[in-house]
Amino acid sequence: VQLQASGGGLVQPGGSLRLSCAASGSIFDINAMFWYRQAPGNQRELVAGIGSAGSTNYADSVKGRFTVSRDNAKNTVTLQMNSLKPEDTAVYYCNAVIRSTSGSTYYPYWGQGTLVTVSS
C-alpha cells in the first residue's frame, strides 16, 4: 500500500492551493483519511480529517479556510486550501487508515509529504 501526495507549491498570502493524495496497492478498505502538516522546528500537527462516511474535523487554525474531501471510488483525499497565510507554510502529509487485502487489521499509512510555501 502506498500514498502519493501532490499539489504543493509557492503561493502568495490570500491565495489558494489544492492538495491531493492517492492510495494505491492491495487495498481492501480505507477508514479515516487525514492531512497533517509540519513546519520547521514544530511538531507534526493534524490539519483535517474525514471519515469513511464523510464526517470531517479541522484544526481551529484552518476552520473556514480549508476543506477536506474524499473520493472513495478512487481512494483519494483532497485538501482545498483557501485564504492561505504565511503561517500555513509547512510540509503537508496525507495519512490513511487502511486494511490491506492480506490481513484483517487496519494500519496507518503515510504519504511522502508535499511542501506548501505561503510568501509574497
JSON list of C-alpha atoms in Angstrom, two decimals:
[
{"chain": "A", "resi": 1, "resn": "VAL", "atom": "CA", "xyz": [0.00, 0.00, 0.00]},
{"chain": "A", "resi": 2, "resn": "GLN", "atom": "CA", "xyz": [1.31, 3.45, -0.91]},
{"chain": "A", "resi": 3, "resn": "LEU", "atom": "CA", "xyz": [0.10, 7.02, -0.54]},
{"chain": "A", "resi": 4, "resn": "GLN", "atom": "CA", "xyz": [1.19, 9.61, -3.10]},
{"chain": "A", "resi": 5, "resn": "ALA", "atom": "CA", "xyz": [0.64, 13.28, -2.32]},
{"chain": "A", "resi": 6, "resn": "SER", "atom": "CA", "xyz": [0.78, 16.12, -4.82]},
{"chain": "A", "resi": 7, "resn": "GLY", "atom": "CA", "xyz": [-0.18, 19.74, -5.30]},
{"chain": "A", "resi": 8, "resn": "GLY", "atom": "CA", "xyz": [2.18, 21.72, -3.10]},
{"chain": "A", "resi": 9, "resn": "GLY", "atom": "CA", "xyz": [3.98, 24.82, -4.21]},
{"chain": "A", "resi": 10, "resn": "LEU", "atom": "CA", "xyz": [4.55, 28.52, -3.67]},
{"chain": "A", "resi": 11, "resn": "VAL", "atom": "CA", "xyz": [1.55, 30.79, -3.29]},
{"chain": "A", "resi": 12, "resn": "GLN", "atom": "CA", "xyz": [1.04, 34.37, -2.19]},
{"chain": "A", "resi": 13, "resn": "PRO", "atom": "CA", "xyz": [-0.85, 35.20, 1.01]},
{"chain": "A", "resi": 14, "resn": "GLY", "atom": "CA", "xyz": [-4.57, 35.07, 0.35]},
{"chain": "A", "resi": 15, "resn": "GLY", "atom": "CA", "xyz": [-4.13, 32.56, -2.45]},
{"chain": "A", "resi": 16, "resn": "SER", "atom": "CA", "xyz": [-5.34, 29.00, -2.83]},
{"chain": "A", "resi": 17, "resn": "LEU", "atom": "CA", "xyz": [-3.83, 25.57, -3.33]},
{"chain": "A", "resi": 18, "resn": "ARG", "atom": "CA", "xyz": [-5.31, 22.14, -3.73]},
{"chain": "A", "resi": 19, "resn": "LEU", "atom": "CA", "xyz": [-3.52, 19.09, -2.36]},
{"chain": "A", "resi": 20, "resn": "SER", "atom": "CA", "xyz": [-4.37, 15.58, -3.45]},
{"chain": "A", "resi": 21, "resn": "CYS", "atom": "CA", "xyz": [-3.36, 12.19, -2.13]},
{"chain": "A", "resi": 22, "resn": "ALA", "atom": "CA", "xyz": [-3.98, 8.86, -3.81]},
{"chain": "A", "resi": 23, "resn": "ALA", "atom": "CA", "xyz": [-3.79, 5.49, -2.12]},
{"chain": "A", "resi": 24, "resn": "SER", "atom": "CA", "xyz": [-2.76, 2.53, -4.23]},
{"chain": "A", "resi": 25, "resn": "GLY", "atom": "CA", "xyz": [-1.82, -1.10, -3.86]},
{"chain": "A", "resi": 26, "resn": "SER", "atom": "CA", "xyz": [-3.57, -4.06, -2.29]},
{"chain": "A", "resi": 27, "resn": "ILE", "atom": "CA", "xyz": [-6.32, -2.12, -0.55]},
{"chain": "A", "resi": 28, "resn": "PHE", "atom": "CA", "xyz": [-9.34, -3.86, 0.94]},
{"chain": "A", "resi": 29, "resn": "ASP", "atom": "CA", "xyz": [-10.81, -0.87, 2.74]},
{"chain": "A", "resi": 30, "resn": "ILE", "atom": "CA", "xyz": [-9.89, 2.67, 3.81]},
{"chain": "A", "resi": 31, "resn": "ASN", "atom": "CA", "xyz": [-11.23, 4.01, 7.07]},
{"chain": "A", "resi": 32, "resn": "ALA", "atom": "CA", "xyz": [-10.35, 7.60, 8.01]},
{"chain": "A", "resi": 33, "resn": "MET", "atom": "CA", "xyz": [-8.08, 9.83, 5.95]},
{"chain": "A", "resi": 34, "resn": "PHE", "atom": "CA", "xyz": [-6.16, 12.81, 7.26]},
{"chain": "A", "resi": 35, "resn": "TRP", "atom": "CA", "xyz": [-3.92, 15.71, 6.39]},
{"chain": "A", "resi": 36, "resn": "TYR", "atom": "CA", "xyz": [-1.13, 16.69, 8.77]},
{"chain": "A", "resi": 37, "resn": "ARG", "atom": "CA", "xyz": [1.49, 19.39, 8.47]},
{"chain": "A", "resi": 38, "resn": "GLN", "atom": "CA", "xyz": [4.88, 20.09, 9.96]},
{"chain": "A", "resi": 39, "resn": "ALA", "atom": "CA", "xyz": [6.53, 23.49, 9.92]},
{"chain": "A", "resi": 40, "resn": "PRO", "atom": "CA", "xyz": [10.28, 23.87, 10.56]},
{"chain": "A", "resi": 41, "resn": "GLY", "atom": "CA", "xyz": [11.00, 23.49, 14.25]},
{"chain": "A", "resi": 42, "resn": "ASN", "atom": "CA", "xyz": [7.46, 22.38, 15.04]},
{"chain": "A", "resi": 43, "resn": "GLN", "atom": "CA", "xyz": [5.82, 19.08, 15.73]},
{"chain": "A", "resi": 44, "resn": "ARG", "atom": "CA", "xyz": [3.59, 17.48, 13.14]},
{"chain": "A", "resi": 45, "resn": "GLU", "atom": "CA", "xyz": [0.00, 18.60, 13.69]},
{"chain": "A", "resi": 46, "resn": "LEU", "atom": "CA", "xyz": [-3.36, 17.41, 12.47]},
{"chain": "A", "resi": 47, "resn": "VAL", "atom": "CA", "xyz": [-4.93, 19.76, 9.93]},
{"chain": "A", "resi": 48, "resn": "ALA", "atom": "CA", "xyz": [-8.07, 17.94, 8.83]},
{"chain": "A", "resi": 49, "resn": "GLY", "atom": "CA", "xyz": [-9.63, 14.52, 8.81]},
{"chain": "A", "resi": 50, "resn": "ILE", "atom": "CA", "xyz": [-12.50, 12.78, 7.06]},
{"chain": "A", "resi": 51, "resn": "GLY", "atom": "CA", "xyz": [-14.22, 9.55, 7.96]},
{"chain": "A", "resi": 52, "resn": "SER", "atom": "CA", "xyz": [-15.35, 6.84, 5.60]},
{"chain": "A", "resi": 53, "resn": "ALA", "atom": "CA", "xyz": [-18.89, 8.23, 5.64]},
{"chain": "A", "resi": 54, "resn": "GLY", "atom": "CA", "xyz": [-17.74, 11.80, 5.07]},
{"chain": "A", "resi": 55, "resn": "SER", "atom": "CA", "xyz": [-17.69, 13.29, 8.55]},
{"chain": "A", "resi": 56, "resn": "THR", "atom": "CA", "xyz": [-14.97, 15.90, 8.88]},
{"chain": "A", "resi": 57, "resn": "ASN", "atom": "CA", "xyz": [-12.94, 17.66, 11.52]},
{"chain": "A", "resi": 58, "resn": "TYR", "atom": "CA", "xyz": [-10.49, 20.54, 11.32]},
{"chain": "A", "resi": 59, "resn": "ALA", "atom": "CA", "xyz": [-7.84, 22.25, 13.37]},
{"chain": "A", "resi": 60, "resn": "ASP", "atom": "CA", "xyz": [-9.13, 25.55, 14.71]},
{"chain": "A", "resi": 61, "resn": "SER", "atom": "CA", "xyz": [-6.44, 27.40, 12.78]},
{"chain": "A", "resi": 62, "resn": "VAL", "atom": "CA", "xyz": [-7.84, 26.29, 9.40]},
{"chain": "A", "resi": 63, "resn": "LYS", "atom": "CA", "xyz": [-11.59, 26.18, 10.02]},
{"chain": "A", "resi": 64, "resn": "GLY", "atom": "CA", "xyz": [-13.46, 28.16, 7.41]},
{"chain": "A", "resi": 65, "resn": "ARG", "atom": "CA", "xyz": [-10.44, 28.25, 5.08]},
{"chain": "A", "resi": 66, "resn": "PHE", "atom": "CA", "xyz": [-9.63, 24.58, 4.36]},
{"chain": "A", "resi": 67, "resn": "THR", "atom": "CA", "xyz": [-11.95, 21.88, 3.09]},
{"chain": "A", "resi": 68, "resn": "VAL", "atom": "CA", "xyz": [-11.17, 18.17, 3.13]},
{"chain": "A", "resi": 69, "resn": "SER", "atom": "CA", "xyz": [-12.96, 15.74, 0.83]},
{"chain": "A", "resi": 70, "resn": "ARG", "atom": "CA", "xyz": [-12.53, 12.20, -0.43]},
{"chain": "A", "resi": 71, "resn": "ASP", "atom": "CA", "xyz": [-13.46, 10.03, -3.37]},
{"chain": "A", "resi": 72, "resn": "ASN", "atom": "CA", "xyz": [-13.95, 6.51, -2.12]},
{"chain": "A", "resi": 73, "resn": "ALA", "atom": "CA", "xyz": [-14.12, 5.07, -5.63]},
{"chain": "A", "resi": 74, "resn": "LYS", "atom": "CA", "xyz": [-10.67, 6.48, -6.45]},
{"chain": "A", "resi": 75, "resn": "ASN", "atom": "CA", "xyz": [-9.14, 6.09, -2.97]},
{"chain": "A", "resi": 76, "resn": "THR", "atom": "CA", "xyz": [-8.20, 9.76, -2.90]},
{"chain": "A", "resi": 77, "resn": "VAL", "atom": "CA", "xyz": [-8.34, 12.55, -0.34]},
{"chain": "A", "resi": 78, "resn": "THR", "atom": "CA", "xyz": [-8.14, 16.23, -1.22]},
{"chain": "A", "resi": 79, "resn": "LEU", "atom": "CA", "xyz": [-7.41, 19.34, 0.80]},
{"chain": "A", "resi": 80, "resn": "GLN", "atom": "CA", "xyz": [-8.65, 22.60, -0.69]},
{"chain": "A", "resi": 81, "resn": "MET", "atom": "CA", "xyz": [-6.80, 25.46, 0.98]},
{"chain": "A", "resi": 82, "resn": "ASN", "atom": "CA", "xyz": [-8.11, 29.00, 0.58]},
{"chain": "A", "resi": 83, "resn": "SER", "atom": "CA", "xyz": [-7.11, 32.33, 2.11]},
{"chain": "A", "resi": 84, "resn": "LEU", "atom": "CA", "xyz": [-3.66, 30.97, 2.77]},
{"chain": "A", "resi": 85, "resn": "LYS", "atom": "CA", "xyz": [-1.47, 32.67, 5.36]},
{"chain": "A", "resi": 86, "resn": "PRO", "atom": "CA", "xyz": [2.31, 32.63, 5.85]},
{"chain": "A", "resi": 87, "resn": "GLU", "atom": "CA", "xyz": [1.78, 30.53, 8.97]},
{"chain": "A", "resi": 88, "resn": "ASP", "atom": "CA", "xyz": [0.31, 27.79, 6.79]},
{"chain": "A", "resi": 89, "resn": "THR", "atom": "CA", "xyz": [3.79, 27.22, 5.37]},
{"chain": "A", "resi": 90, "resn": "ALA", "atom": "CA", "xyz": [4.75, 23.62, 6.10]},
{"chain": "A", "resi": 91, "resn": "VAL", "atom": "CA", "xyz": [5.27, 20.19, 4.65]},
{"chain": "A", "resi": 92, "resn": "TYR", "atom": "CA", "xyz": [1.84, 18.59, 4.33]},
{"chain": "A", "resi": 93, "resn": "TYR", "atom": "CA", "xyz": [1.43, 14.85, 4.77]},
{"chain": "A", "resi": 94, "resn": "CYS", "atom": "CA", "xyz": [-1.54, 12.66, 4.00]},
{"chain": "A", "resi": 95, "resn": "ASN", "atom": "CA", "xyz": [-2.37, 9.76, 6.23]},
{"chain": "A", "resi": 96, "resn": "ALA", "atom": "CA", "xyz": [-4.91, 6.98, 5.81]},
{"chain": "A", "resi": 97, "resn": "VAL", "atom": "CA", "xyz": [-6.03, 4.09, 7.97]},
{"chain": "A", "resi": 98, "resn": "ILE", "atom": "CA", "xyz": [-6.12, 1.13, 5.60]},
{"chain": "A", "resi": 99, "resn": "ARG", "atom": "CA", "xyz": [-6.88, -2.55, 5.65]},
{"chain": "A", "resi": 100, "resn": "SER", "atom": "CA", "xyz": [-4.93, -4.38, 3.00]},
{"chain": "A", "resi": 101, "resn": "THR", "atom": "CA", "xyz": [-6.15, -7.43, 1.15]},
{"chain": "A", "resi": 102, "resn": "SER", "atom": "CA", "xyz": [-3.61, -9.59, 3.00]},
{"chain": "A", "resi": 103, "resn": "GLY", "atom": "CA", "xyz": [-4.91, -9.01, 6.51]},
{"chain": "A", "resi": 104, "resn": "SER", "atom": "CA", "xyz": [-7.80, -8.06, 8.80]},
{"chain": "A", "resi": 105, "resn": "THR", "atom": "CA", "xyz": [-6.17, -5.22, 10.71]},
{"chain": "A", "resi": 106, "resn": "TYR", "atom": "CA", "xyz": [-6.23, -1.53, 9.83]},
{"chain": "A", "resi": 107, "resn": "TYR", "atom": "CA", "xyz": [-2.90, 0.29, 9.85]},
{"chain": "A", "resi": 108, "resn": "PRO", "atom": "CA", "xyz": [-1.95, 3.93, 9.33]},
{"chain": "A", "resi": 109, "resn": "TYR", "atom": "CA", "xyz": [-0.01, 4.74, 6.18]},
{"chain": "A", "resi": 110, "resn": "TRP", "atom": "CA", "xyz": [1.77, 7.99, 5.35]},
{"chain": "A", "resi": 111, "resn": "GLY", "atom": "CA", "xyz": [2.40, 9.81, 2.11]},
{"chain": "A", "resi": 112, "resn": "GLN", "atom": "CA", "xyz": [5.78, 11.36, 1.34]},
{"chain": "A", "resi": 113, "resn": "GLY", "atom": "CA", "xyz": [4.86, 14.97, 2.10]},
{"chain": "A", "resi": 114, "resn": "THR", "atom": "CA", "xyz": [4.44, 17.97, -0.15]},
{"chain": "A", "resi": 115, "resn": "LEU", "atom": "CA", "xyz": [5.80, 21.44, 0.61]},
{"chain": "A", "resi": 116, "resn": "VAL", "atom": "CA", "xyz": [3.45, 24.40, 0.78]},
{"chain": "A", "resi": 117, "resn": "THR", "atom": "CA", "xyz": [5.08, 27.83, 0.97]},
{"chain": "A", "resi": 118, "resn": "VAL", "atom": "CA", "xyz": [2.97, 30.92, 1.51]},
{"chain": "A", "resi": 119, "resn": "SER", "atom": "CA", "xyz": [5.02, 34.02, 0.85]},
{"chain": "A", "resi": 120, "resn": "SER", "atom": "CA", "xyz": [4.95, 37.26, -1.07]}
]
